[in-house]
Short mmCIF file of C-alpha atoms in Angstrom, two decimals:
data_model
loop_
_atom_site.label_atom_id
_atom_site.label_comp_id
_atom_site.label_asym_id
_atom_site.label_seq_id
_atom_site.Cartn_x
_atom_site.Cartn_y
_atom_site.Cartn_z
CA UNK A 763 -108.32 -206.69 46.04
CA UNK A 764 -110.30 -203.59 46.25
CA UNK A 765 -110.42 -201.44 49.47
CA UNK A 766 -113.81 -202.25 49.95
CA UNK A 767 -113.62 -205.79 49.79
CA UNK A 768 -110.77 -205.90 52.34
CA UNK A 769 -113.09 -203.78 54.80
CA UNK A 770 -115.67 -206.42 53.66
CA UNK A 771 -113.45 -209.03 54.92
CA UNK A 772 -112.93 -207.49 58.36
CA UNK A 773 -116.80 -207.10 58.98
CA UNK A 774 -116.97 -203.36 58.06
CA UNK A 775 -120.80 -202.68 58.89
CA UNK A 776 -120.16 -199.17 56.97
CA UNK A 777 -118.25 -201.37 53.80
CA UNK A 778 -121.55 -203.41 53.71
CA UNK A 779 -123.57 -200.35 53.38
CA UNK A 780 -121.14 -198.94 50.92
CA UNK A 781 -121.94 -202.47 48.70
CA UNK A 782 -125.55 -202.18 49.20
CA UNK A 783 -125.93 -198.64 48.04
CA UNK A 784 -123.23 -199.37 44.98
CA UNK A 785 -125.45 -202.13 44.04
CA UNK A 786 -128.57 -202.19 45.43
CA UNK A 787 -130.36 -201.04 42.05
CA UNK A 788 -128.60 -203.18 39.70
CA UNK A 789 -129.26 -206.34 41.98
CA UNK A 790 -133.22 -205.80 42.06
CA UNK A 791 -132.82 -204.91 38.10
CA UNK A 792 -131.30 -208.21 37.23
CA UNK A 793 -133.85 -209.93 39.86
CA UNK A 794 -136.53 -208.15 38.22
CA UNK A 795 -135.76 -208.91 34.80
CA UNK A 796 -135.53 -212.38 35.39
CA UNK A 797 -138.28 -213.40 37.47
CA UNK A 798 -140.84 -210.42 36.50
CA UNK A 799 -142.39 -209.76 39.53
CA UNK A 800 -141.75 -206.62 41.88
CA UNK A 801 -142.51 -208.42 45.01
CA UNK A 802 -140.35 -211.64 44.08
CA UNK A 803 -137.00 -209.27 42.73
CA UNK A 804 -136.85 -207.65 46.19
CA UNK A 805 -137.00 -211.03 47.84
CA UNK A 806 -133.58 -211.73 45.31
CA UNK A 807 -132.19 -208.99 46.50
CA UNK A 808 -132.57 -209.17 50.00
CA UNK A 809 -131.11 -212.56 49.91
CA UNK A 810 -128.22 -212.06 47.74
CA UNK A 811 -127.03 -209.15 49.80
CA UNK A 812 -127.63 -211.96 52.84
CA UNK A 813 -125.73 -214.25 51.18
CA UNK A 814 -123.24 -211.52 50.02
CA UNK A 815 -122.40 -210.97 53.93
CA UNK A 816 -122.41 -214.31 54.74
CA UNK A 817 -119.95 -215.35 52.55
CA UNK A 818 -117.48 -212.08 51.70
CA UNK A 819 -114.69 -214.59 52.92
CA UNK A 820 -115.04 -216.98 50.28
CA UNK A 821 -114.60 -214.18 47.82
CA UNK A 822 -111.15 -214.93 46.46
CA UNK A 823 -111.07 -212.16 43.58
CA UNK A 824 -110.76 -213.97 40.16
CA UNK A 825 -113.61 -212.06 38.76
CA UNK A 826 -114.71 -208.61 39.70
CA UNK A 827 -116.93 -208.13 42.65
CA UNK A 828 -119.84 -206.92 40.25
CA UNK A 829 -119.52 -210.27 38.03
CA UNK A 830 -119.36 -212.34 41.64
CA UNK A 831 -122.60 -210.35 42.90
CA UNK A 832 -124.71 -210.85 39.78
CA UNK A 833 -123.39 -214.55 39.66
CA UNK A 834 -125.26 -215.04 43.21
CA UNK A 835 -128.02 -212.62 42.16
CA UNK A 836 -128.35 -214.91 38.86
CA UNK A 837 -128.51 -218.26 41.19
CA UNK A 838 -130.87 -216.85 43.72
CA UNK A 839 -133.25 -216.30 40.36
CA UNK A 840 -132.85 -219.09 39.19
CA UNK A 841 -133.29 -221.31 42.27
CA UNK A 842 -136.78 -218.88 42.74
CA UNK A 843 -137.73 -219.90 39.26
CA UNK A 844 -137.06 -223.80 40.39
CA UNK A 845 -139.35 -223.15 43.23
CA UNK A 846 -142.20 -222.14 41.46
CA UNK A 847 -141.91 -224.88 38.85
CA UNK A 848 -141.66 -227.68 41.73
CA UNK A 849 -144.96 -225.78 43.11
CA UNK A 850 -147.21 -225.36 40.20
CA UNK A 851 -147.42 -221.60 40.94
CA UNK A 852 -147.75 -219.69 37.56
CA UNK A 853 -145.56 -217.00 36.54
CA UNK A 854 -148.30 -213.95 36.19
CA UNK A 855 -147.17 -211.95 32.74
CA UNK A 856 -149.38 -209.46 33.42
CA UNK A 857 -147.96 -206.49 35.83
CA UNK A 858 -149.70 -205.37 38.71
CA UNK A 859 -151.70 -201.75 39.23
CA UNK A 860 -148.27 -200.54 41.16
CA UNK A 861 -146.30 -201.70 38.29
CA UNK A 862 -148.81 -200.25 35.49
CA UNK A 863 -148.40 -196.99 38.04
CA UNK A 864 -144.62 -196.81 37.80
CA UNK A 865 -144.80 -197.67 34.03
CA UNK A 866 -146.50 -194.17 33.86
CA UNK A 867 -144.03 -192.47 36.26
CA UNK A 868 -141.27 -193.35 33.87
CA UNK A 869 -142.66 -191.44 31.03
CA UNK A 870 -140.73 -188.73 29.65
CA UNK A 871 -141.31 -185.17 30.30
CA UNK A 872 -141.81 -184.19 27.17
CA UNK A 873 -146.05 -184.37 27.84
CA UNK A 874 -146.90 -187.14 25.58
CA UNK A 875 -150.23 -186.70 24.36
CA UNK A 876 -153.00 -189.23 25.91
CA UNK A 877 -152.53 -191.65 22.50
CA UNK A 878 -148.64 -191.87 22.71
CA UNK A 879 -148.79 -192.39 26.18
CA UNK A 880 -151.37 -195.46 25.98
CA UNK A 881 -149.11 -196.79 22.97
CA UNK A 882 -145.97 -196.50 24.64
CA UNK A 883 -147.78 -198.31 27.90
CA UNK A 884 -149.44 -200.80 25.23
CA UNK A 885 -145.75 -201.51 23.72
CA UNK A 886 -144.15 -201.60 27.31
CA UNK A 887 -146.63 -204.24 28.73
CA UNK A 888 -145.89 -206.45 25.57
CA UNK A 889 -142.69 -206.34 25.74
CA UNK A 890 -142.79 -207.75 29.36
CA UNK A 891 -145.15 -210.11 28.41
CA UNK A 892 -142.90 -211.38 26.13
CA UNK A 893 -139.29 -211.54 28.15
CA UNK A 894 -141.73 -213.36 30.92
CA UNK A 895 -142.83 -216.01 28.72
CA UNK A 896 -138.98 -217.03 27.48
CA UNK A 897 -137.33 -220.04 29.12
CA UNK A 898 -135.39 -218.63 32.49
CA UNK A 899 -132.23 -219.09 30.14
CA UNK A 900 -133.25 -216.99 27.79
CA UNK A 901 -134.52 -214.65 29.99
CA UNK A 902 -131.54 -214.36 31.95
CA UNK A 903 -129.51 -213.61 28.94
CA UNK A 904 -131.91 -211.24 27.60
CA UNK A 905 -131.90 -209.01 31.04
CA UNK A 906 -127.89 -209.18 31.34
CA UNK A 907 -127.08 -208.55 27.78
CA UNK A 908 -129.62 -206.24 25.87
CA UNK A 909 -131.62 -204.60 29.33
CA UNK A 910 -128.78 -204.38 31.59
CA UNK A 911 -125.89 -203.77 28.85
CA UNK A 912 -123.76 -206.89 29.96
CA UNK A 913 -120.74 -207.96 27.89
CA UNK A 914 -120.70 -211.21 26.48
CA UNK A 915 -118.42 -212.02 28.61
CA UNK A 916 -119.70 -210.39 31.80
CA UNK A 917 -122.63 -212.61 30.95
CA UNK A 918 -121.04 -215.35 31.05
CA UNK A 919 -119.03 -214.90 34.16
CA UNK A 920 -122.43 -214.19 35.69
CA UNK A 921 -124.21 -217.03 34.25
CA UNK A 922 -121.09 -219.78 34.51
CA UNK A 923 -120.90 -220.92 31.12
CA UNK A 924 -118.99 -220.23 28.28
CA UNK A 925 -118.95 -216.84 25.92
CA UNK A 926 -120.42 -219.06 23.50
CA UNK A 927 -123.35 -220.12 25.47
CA UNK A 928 -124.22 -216.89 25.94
CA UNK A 929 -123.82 -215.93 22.75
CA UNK A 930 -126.14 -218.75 21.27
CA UNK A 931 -128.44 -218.42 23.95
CA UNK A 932 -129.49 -214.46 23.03
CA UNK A 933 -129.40 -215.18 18.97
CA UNK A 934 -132.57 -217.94 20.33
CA UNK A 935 -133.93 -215.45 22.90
CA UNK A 936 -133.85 -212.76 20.61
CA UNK A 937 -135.71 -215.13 17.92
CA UNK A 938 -137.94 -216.61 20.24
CA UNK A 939 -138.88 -212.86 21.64
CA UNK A 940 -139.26 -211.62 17.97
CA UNK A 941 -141.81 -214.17 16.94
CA UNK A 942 -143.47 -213.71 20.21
CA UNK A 943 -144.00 -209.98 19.31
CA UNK A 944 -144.85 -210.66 15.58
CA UNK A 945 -148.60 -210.49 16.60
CA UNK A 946 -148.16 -206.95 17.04
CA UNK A 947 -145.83 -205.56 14.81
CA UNK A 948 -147.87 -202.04 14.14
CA UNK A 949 -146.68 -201.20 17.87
CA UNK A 950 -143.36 -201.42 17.24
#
């Protein structure tokens, strides 16, 4: 095991903030990507790293300590999603004025003009429309594999079940997303 996780073991405070910093952006990236809310992704991530201190003991190595975090992240989603089903509480595809704010902050430098800028934002906003509206499934494989970068098989350690799966799972996402977007092909 890792030098960190044996620290982590031992109830290094300093360890803990070591893990939080290492993964603290990935965490509410996966979160975000899977439930598509801001407010609701920082939740995730406050309770996996929770969970993540609570139960550093049980960690017994036979994946990485990445795949193990995102496994928990990916569960803590997932039960969230349950939660909203059970309550009726619709999923809101349509991003907030902070997130339509950031959207703009992560423009490149290279001064768009005005129409670019409102097509790239246009583009953007259906594309999250889009991931939000998928089954949590194939959401979750969309965000590991093709936003976050995930393997295959990292995906699959994450998700627990088999390469496969996974594998079957995006072809459908990817599909499903495609005819979803269809409408608007001259964005994209």
């Amino acid at each position: 095991m890792s030098d960190l996780v044996l620290r982590l073991k031992k109830g290094d405070r300093e360890a803990f903030n070591e893990l939080v910093r290492e993964y603290e952006k990935q965490v509410i990236n996966l979160a975000y990507g899977m439930l598509s809310e801001r407010e609701d992704a920082y939740d995730a991530a406050q309770e996996t790293f929770i969970r993540i201190y609570k139960s550093i003991g049980t960690f017994r190595g036979q994946s990485s300590l990445s795949t193990w975090i995102y496994r928990i992240t990916a569960n803590i989603c997932n039960d969230m999603l349950r939660k909203r089903q059970r309550s009726a509480r619709t999923i809101s595809i349509y991003p907030s004025d902070e997130d339509e704010h950031n959207s703009a902050a992560e423009l490149p430098d290279d001064n768009p003009t005005p129409e670019e800028a409102l097509e790239l934002s246009e583009r953007q906003r259906i594309v999250r429309e889009g991931i939000a509206s998928l089954n949590p499934d194939f959401r979750a494989v969309i965000t590991l594999c093709d936003i976050e970068g995930r393997s295959y098989e990292e995906a699959a350690a994450i998700l627990s079940v088999p390469h496969g799966t996974v594998k079957s799972r995006l072809n459908r996402a990817r599909n499903a997303l495609r005819k979803k977007l269809s409408d608007n092909r001259e964005l994209f």
